[in-house]
Amino acid sequence: MNLARVFLPARQPGPQDGVVDEHLVAASDETPWAEIADVVVGTDAAGPAAARVRALLIRHPGCLVAVAPDTGGGCVVGERHGRVRRFATGDPATLGSVVHAWVRAGLPFDALDGVPPGAVVTRAAPAPQAVGVPGRRAATGDRRRSPAPG
């Protein structure tokens, strides 16, 4: 699971410099992250990639984009409104992130034929965040045990 940040350069000269999109990407077997991810990357290789993508979109109703590697190379990417495309080359997680940014920007899904020139995709593992509860010690998302109070 990671946080992705995608920069898509402006398609035409104008006042907008481009699009920046941030979202959560998780593999389909990364529980519980896949349940809340914006982009889900399939890890099961059984069956046609397009069918696996459609199944991921059904199984993960909160995601906008699902992607699965294709047995013939490349990958298949689908978005929440039912549109599915095969890309001949590219890393599935990167293409899923680009499609997420593209769709969120309102750009036509059918016009995307891969990672656009000038696009930048970065990923980072999220830092554990502290959750404060009045009268209690702060809890974090980090699963390492802290020493017992002494």
mmCIF file of C-alpha atoms in Angstrom:
data_model
loop_
_atom_site.group_PDB
_atom_site.id
_atom_site.type_symbol
_atom_site.label_atom_id
_atom_site.label_comp_id
_atom_site.label_asym_id
_atom_site.label_seq_id
_atom_site.Cartn_x
_atom_site.Cartn_y
_atom_site.Cartn_z
ATOM 1 C CA MET A 1 0.000 0.000 0.000
ATOM 2 C CA ASN A 2 1.251 3.438 -0.774
ATOM 3 C CA LEU A 3 0.199 6.977 -1.389
ATOM 4 C CA ALA A 4 0.576 8.026 -5.002
ATOM 5 C CA ARG A 5 0.926 11.543 -6.302
ATOM 6 C CA VAL A 6 0.429 12.106 -10.023
ATOM 7 C CA PHE A 7 1.218 15.228 -11.979
ATOM 8 C CA LEU A 8 -0.334 15.414 -15.452
ATOM 9 C CA PRO A 9 0.946 18.341 -17.518
ATOM 10 C CA ALA A 10 -1.596 20.639 -19.139
ATOM 11 C CA ARG A 11 -2.754 19.267 -22.485
ATOM 12 C CA GLN A 12 -3.010 22.750 -23.987
ATOM 13 C CA PRO A 13 -1.350 26.061 -23.179
ATOM 14 C CA GLY A 14 -3.482 28.068 -20.826
ATOM 15 C CA PRO A 15 -3.938 29.254 -17.267
ATOM 16 C CA GLN A 16 -3.872 25.725 -15.810
ATOM 17 C CA ASP A 17 -0.363 24.318 -15.325
ATOM 18 C CA GLY A 18 -1.562 20.732 -15.032
ATOM 19 C CA VAL A 19 -3.334 18.368 -12.695
ATOM 20 C CA VAL A 20 -2.088 17.000 -9.383
ATOM 21 C CA ASP A 21 -3.895 14.003 -7.909
ATOM 22 C CA GLU A 22 -3.151 12.144 -4.673
ATOM 23 C CA HIS A 23 -4.684 8.794 -3.836
ATOM 24 C CA LEU A 24 -4.191 5.474 -2.042
ATOM 25 C CA VAL A 25 -3.006 2.448 -4.069
ATOM 26 C CA ALA A 26 -3.198 -1.108 -2.687
ATOM 27 C CA ALA A 27 -2.817 -4.638 -3.971
ATOM 28 C CA SER A 28 -6.038 -6.631 -3.870
ATOM 29 C CA ASP A 29 -4.607 -8.950 -1.191
ATOM 30 C CA GLU A 30 -3.510 -6.110 1.137
ATOM 31 C CA THR A 31 -6.197 -6.258 3.776
ATOM 32 C CA PRO A 32 -7.580 -3.907 5.031
ATOM 33 C CA TRP A 33 -5.989 -1.355 2.688
ATOM 34 C CA ALA A 34 -7.656 -2.670 -0.467
ATOM 35 C CA GLU A 35 -11.034 -1.955 1.134
ATOM 36 C CA ILE A 36 -10.300 1.781 1.280
ATOM 37 C CA ALA A 37 -7.945 2.219 -1.683
ATOM 38 C CA ASP A 38 -8.732 4.510 -4.599
ATOM 39 C CA VAL A 39 -6.753 2.246 -6.954
ATOM 40 C CA VAL A 40 -6.742 -1.546 -6.468
ATOM 41 C CA VAL A 41 -4.125 -3.648 -8.260
ATOM 42 C CA GLY A 42 -5.139 -7.271 -8.801
ATOM 43 C CA THR A 43 -2.767 -10.008 -7.666
ATOM 44 C CA ASP A 44 -4.744 -13.038 -8.908
ATOM 45 C CA ALA A 45 -3.681 -14.203 -12.372
ATOM 46 C CA ALA A 46 -6.548 -16.658 -12.975
ATOM 47 C CA GLY A 47 -8.906 -15.820 -15.831
ATOM 48 C CA PRO A 48 -9.075 -12.996 -18.364
ATOM 49 C CA ALA A 49 -7.707 -9.671 -17.101
ATOM 50 C CA ALA A 50 -10.854 -7.718 -18.074
ATOM 51 C CA ALA A 51 -13.025 -10.101 -16.020
ATOM 52 C CA ARG A 52 -10.641 -9.771 -13.058
ATOM 53 C CA VAL A 53 -10.822 -5.971 -13.289
ATOM 54 C CA ARG A 54 -14.627 -6.016 -13.319
ATOM 55 C CA ALA A 55 -14.618 -8.379 -10.319
ATOM 56 C CA LEU A 56 -12.247 -6.050 -8.429
ATOM 57 C CA LEU A 57 -14.537 -3.081 -9.074
ATOM 58 C CA ILE A 58 -17.482 -5.079 -7.698
ATOM 59 C CA ARG A 59 -15.512 -6.400 -4.705
ATOM 60 C CA HIS A 60 -14.102 -2.958 -3.831
ATOM 61 C CA PRO A 61 -16.962 -0.462 -4.282
ATOM 62 C CA GLY A 62 -14.897 2.423 -2.885
ATOM 63 C CA CYS A 63 -12.181 2.283 -5.524
ATOM 64 C CA LEU A 64 -12.355 4.417 -8.646
ATOM 65 C CA VAL A 65 -9.844 2.359 -10.655
ATOM 66 C CA ALA A 66 -8.922 -1.332 -10.746
ATOM 67 C CA VAL A 67 -6.051 -2.792 -12.735
ATOM 68 C CA ALA A 68 -4.835 -6.315 -13.484
ATOM 69 C CA PRO A 69 -1.767 -7.581 -15.328
ATOM 70 C CA ASP A 70 -2.636 -9.237 -18.651
ATOM 71 C CA THR A 71 -1.243 -12.701 -19.354
ATOM 72 C CA GLY A 72 -0.097 -11.537 -22.803
ATOM 73 C CA GLY A 73 1.833 -8.597 -21.319
ATOM 74 C CA GLY A 74 0.651 -5.132 -20.437
ATOM 75 C CA CYS A 75 -2.399 -4.698 -18.256
ATOM 76 C CA VAL A 76 -6.111 -3.989 -18.247
ATOM 77 C CA VAL A 77 -7.459 -0.943 -16.402
ATOM 78 C CA GLY A 78 -11.087 -0.303 -15.537
ATOM 79 C CA GLU A 79 -12.818 2.647 -13.941
ATOM 80 C CA ARG A 80 -15.915 2.866 -11.770
ATOM 81 C CA HIS A 81 -18.304 3.760 -14.609
ATOM 82 C CA GLY A 82 -17.595 0.481 -16.403
ATOM 83 C CA ARG A 83 -15.073 1.558 -19.008
ATOM 84 C CA VAL A 84 -12.188 -0.896 -19.455
ATOM 85 C CA ARG A 85 -9.037 -0.556 -21.574
ATOM 86 C CA ARG A 86 -6.002 -2.680 -22.285
ATOM 87 C CA PHE A 87 -2.573 -1.050 -22.296
ATOM 88 C CA ALA A 88 0.194 -2.916 -24.129
ATOM 89 C CA THR A 89 2.989 -1.708 -21.851
ATOM 90 C CA GLY A 90 3.452 -0.145 -18.454
ATOM 91 C CA ASP A 91 3.553 -0.958 -14.782
ATOM 92 C CA PRO A 92 0.011 -1.788 -13.566
ATOM 93 C CA ALA A 93 0.184 0.398 -10.428
ATOM 94 C CA THR A 94 1.577 3.355 -12.391
ATOM 95 C CA LEU A 95 -1.068 3.054 -15.111
ATOM 96 C CA GLY A 96 -3.787 2.711 -12.473
ATOM 97 C CA SER A 97 -2.565 5.914 -10.830
ATOM 98 C CA VAL A 98 -2.428 7.787 -14.141
ATOM 99 C CA VAL A 99 -5.955 6.636 -15.020
ATOM 100 C CA HIS A 100 -7.153 7.755 -11.564
ATOM 101 C CA ALA A 101 -5.691 11.243 -12.076
ATOM 102 C CA TRP A 102 -7.024 11.373 -15.647
ATOM 103 C CA VAL A 103 -10.588 10.408 -14.664
ATOM 104 C CA ARG A 104 -10.615 12.726 -11.607
ATOM 105 C CA ALA A 105 -9.544 15.588 -13.882
ATOM 106 C CA GLY A 106 -12.577 14.917 -16.087
ATOM 107 C CA LEU A 107 -10.481 13.994 -19.106
ATOM 108 C CA PRO A 108 -11.907 11.521 -21.669
ATOM 109 C CA PHE A 109 -11.011 7.941 -20.714
ATOM 110 C CA ASP A 110 -10.819 6.847 -24.359
ATOM 111 C CA ALA A 111 -8.215 9.536 -25.141
ATOM 112 C CA LEU A 112 -5.640 8.018 -22.776
ATOM 113 C CA ASP A 113 -3.234 5.626 -24.469
ATOM 114 C CA GLY A 114 -0.593 5.245 -21.760
ATOM 115 C CA VAL A 115 1.420 7.443 -19.457
ATOM 116 C CA PRO A 116 1.356 10.902 -21.091
ATOM 117 C CA PRO A 117 4.691 12.611 -21.821
ATOM 118 C CA GLY A 118 5.694 14.767 -18.887
ATOM 119 C CA ALA A 119 3.537 12.880 -16.372
ATOM 120 C CA VAL A 120 5.213 12.218 -13.029
ATOM 121 C CA VAL A 121 4.076 9.492 -10.632
ATOM 122 C CA THR A 122 5.629 9.267 -7.171
ATOM 123 C CA ARG A 123 4.819 6.827 -4.398
ATOM 124 C CA ALA A 124 5.503 6.804 -0.688
ATOM 125 C CA ALA A 125 4.463 4.661 2.229
ATOM 126 C CA PRO A 126 2.277 6.742 4.539
ATOM 127 C CA ALA A 127 3.707 7.705 7.891
ATOM 128 C CA PRO A 128 1.849 6.392 10.940
ATOM 129 C CA GLN A 129 -0.492 9.038 12.275
ATOM 130 C CA ALA A 130 -1.187 9.583 15.939
ATOM 131 C CA VAL A 131 -4.790 9.490 17.073
ATOM 132 C CA GLY A 132 -5.471 11.401 20.259
ATOM 133 C CA VAL A 133 -8.203 10.355 22.676
ATOM 134 C CA PRO A 134 -8.790 12.652 25.664
ATOM 135 C CA GLY A 135 -7.475 11.041 28.855
ATOM 136 C CA ARG A 136 -5.582 8.305 27.003
ATOM 137 C CA ARG A 137 -2.186 7.836 25.483
ATOM 138 C CA ALA A 138 -2.031 8.598 21.742
ATOM 139 C CA ALA A 139 -2.406 5.570 19.480
ATOM 140 C CA THR A 140 -0.586 5.265 16.182
ATOM 141 C CA GLY A 141 -1.012 3.168 13.083
ATOM 142 C CA ASP A 142 2.446 1.708 13.741
ATOM 143 C CA ARG A 143 2.114 -1.900 14.948
ATOM 144 C CA ARG A 144 5.397 -1.970 16.864
ATOM 145 C CA ARG A 145 4.851 -2.400 20.564
ATOM 146 C CA SER A 146 5.825 0.451 22.811
ATOM 147 C CA PRO A 147 7.453 -0.272 26.168
ATOM 148 C CA ALA A 148 5.097 -0.681 29.100
ATOM 149 C CA PRO A 149 4.817 2.418 31.280
ATOM 150 C CA GLY A 150 7.182 2.109 34.086
#
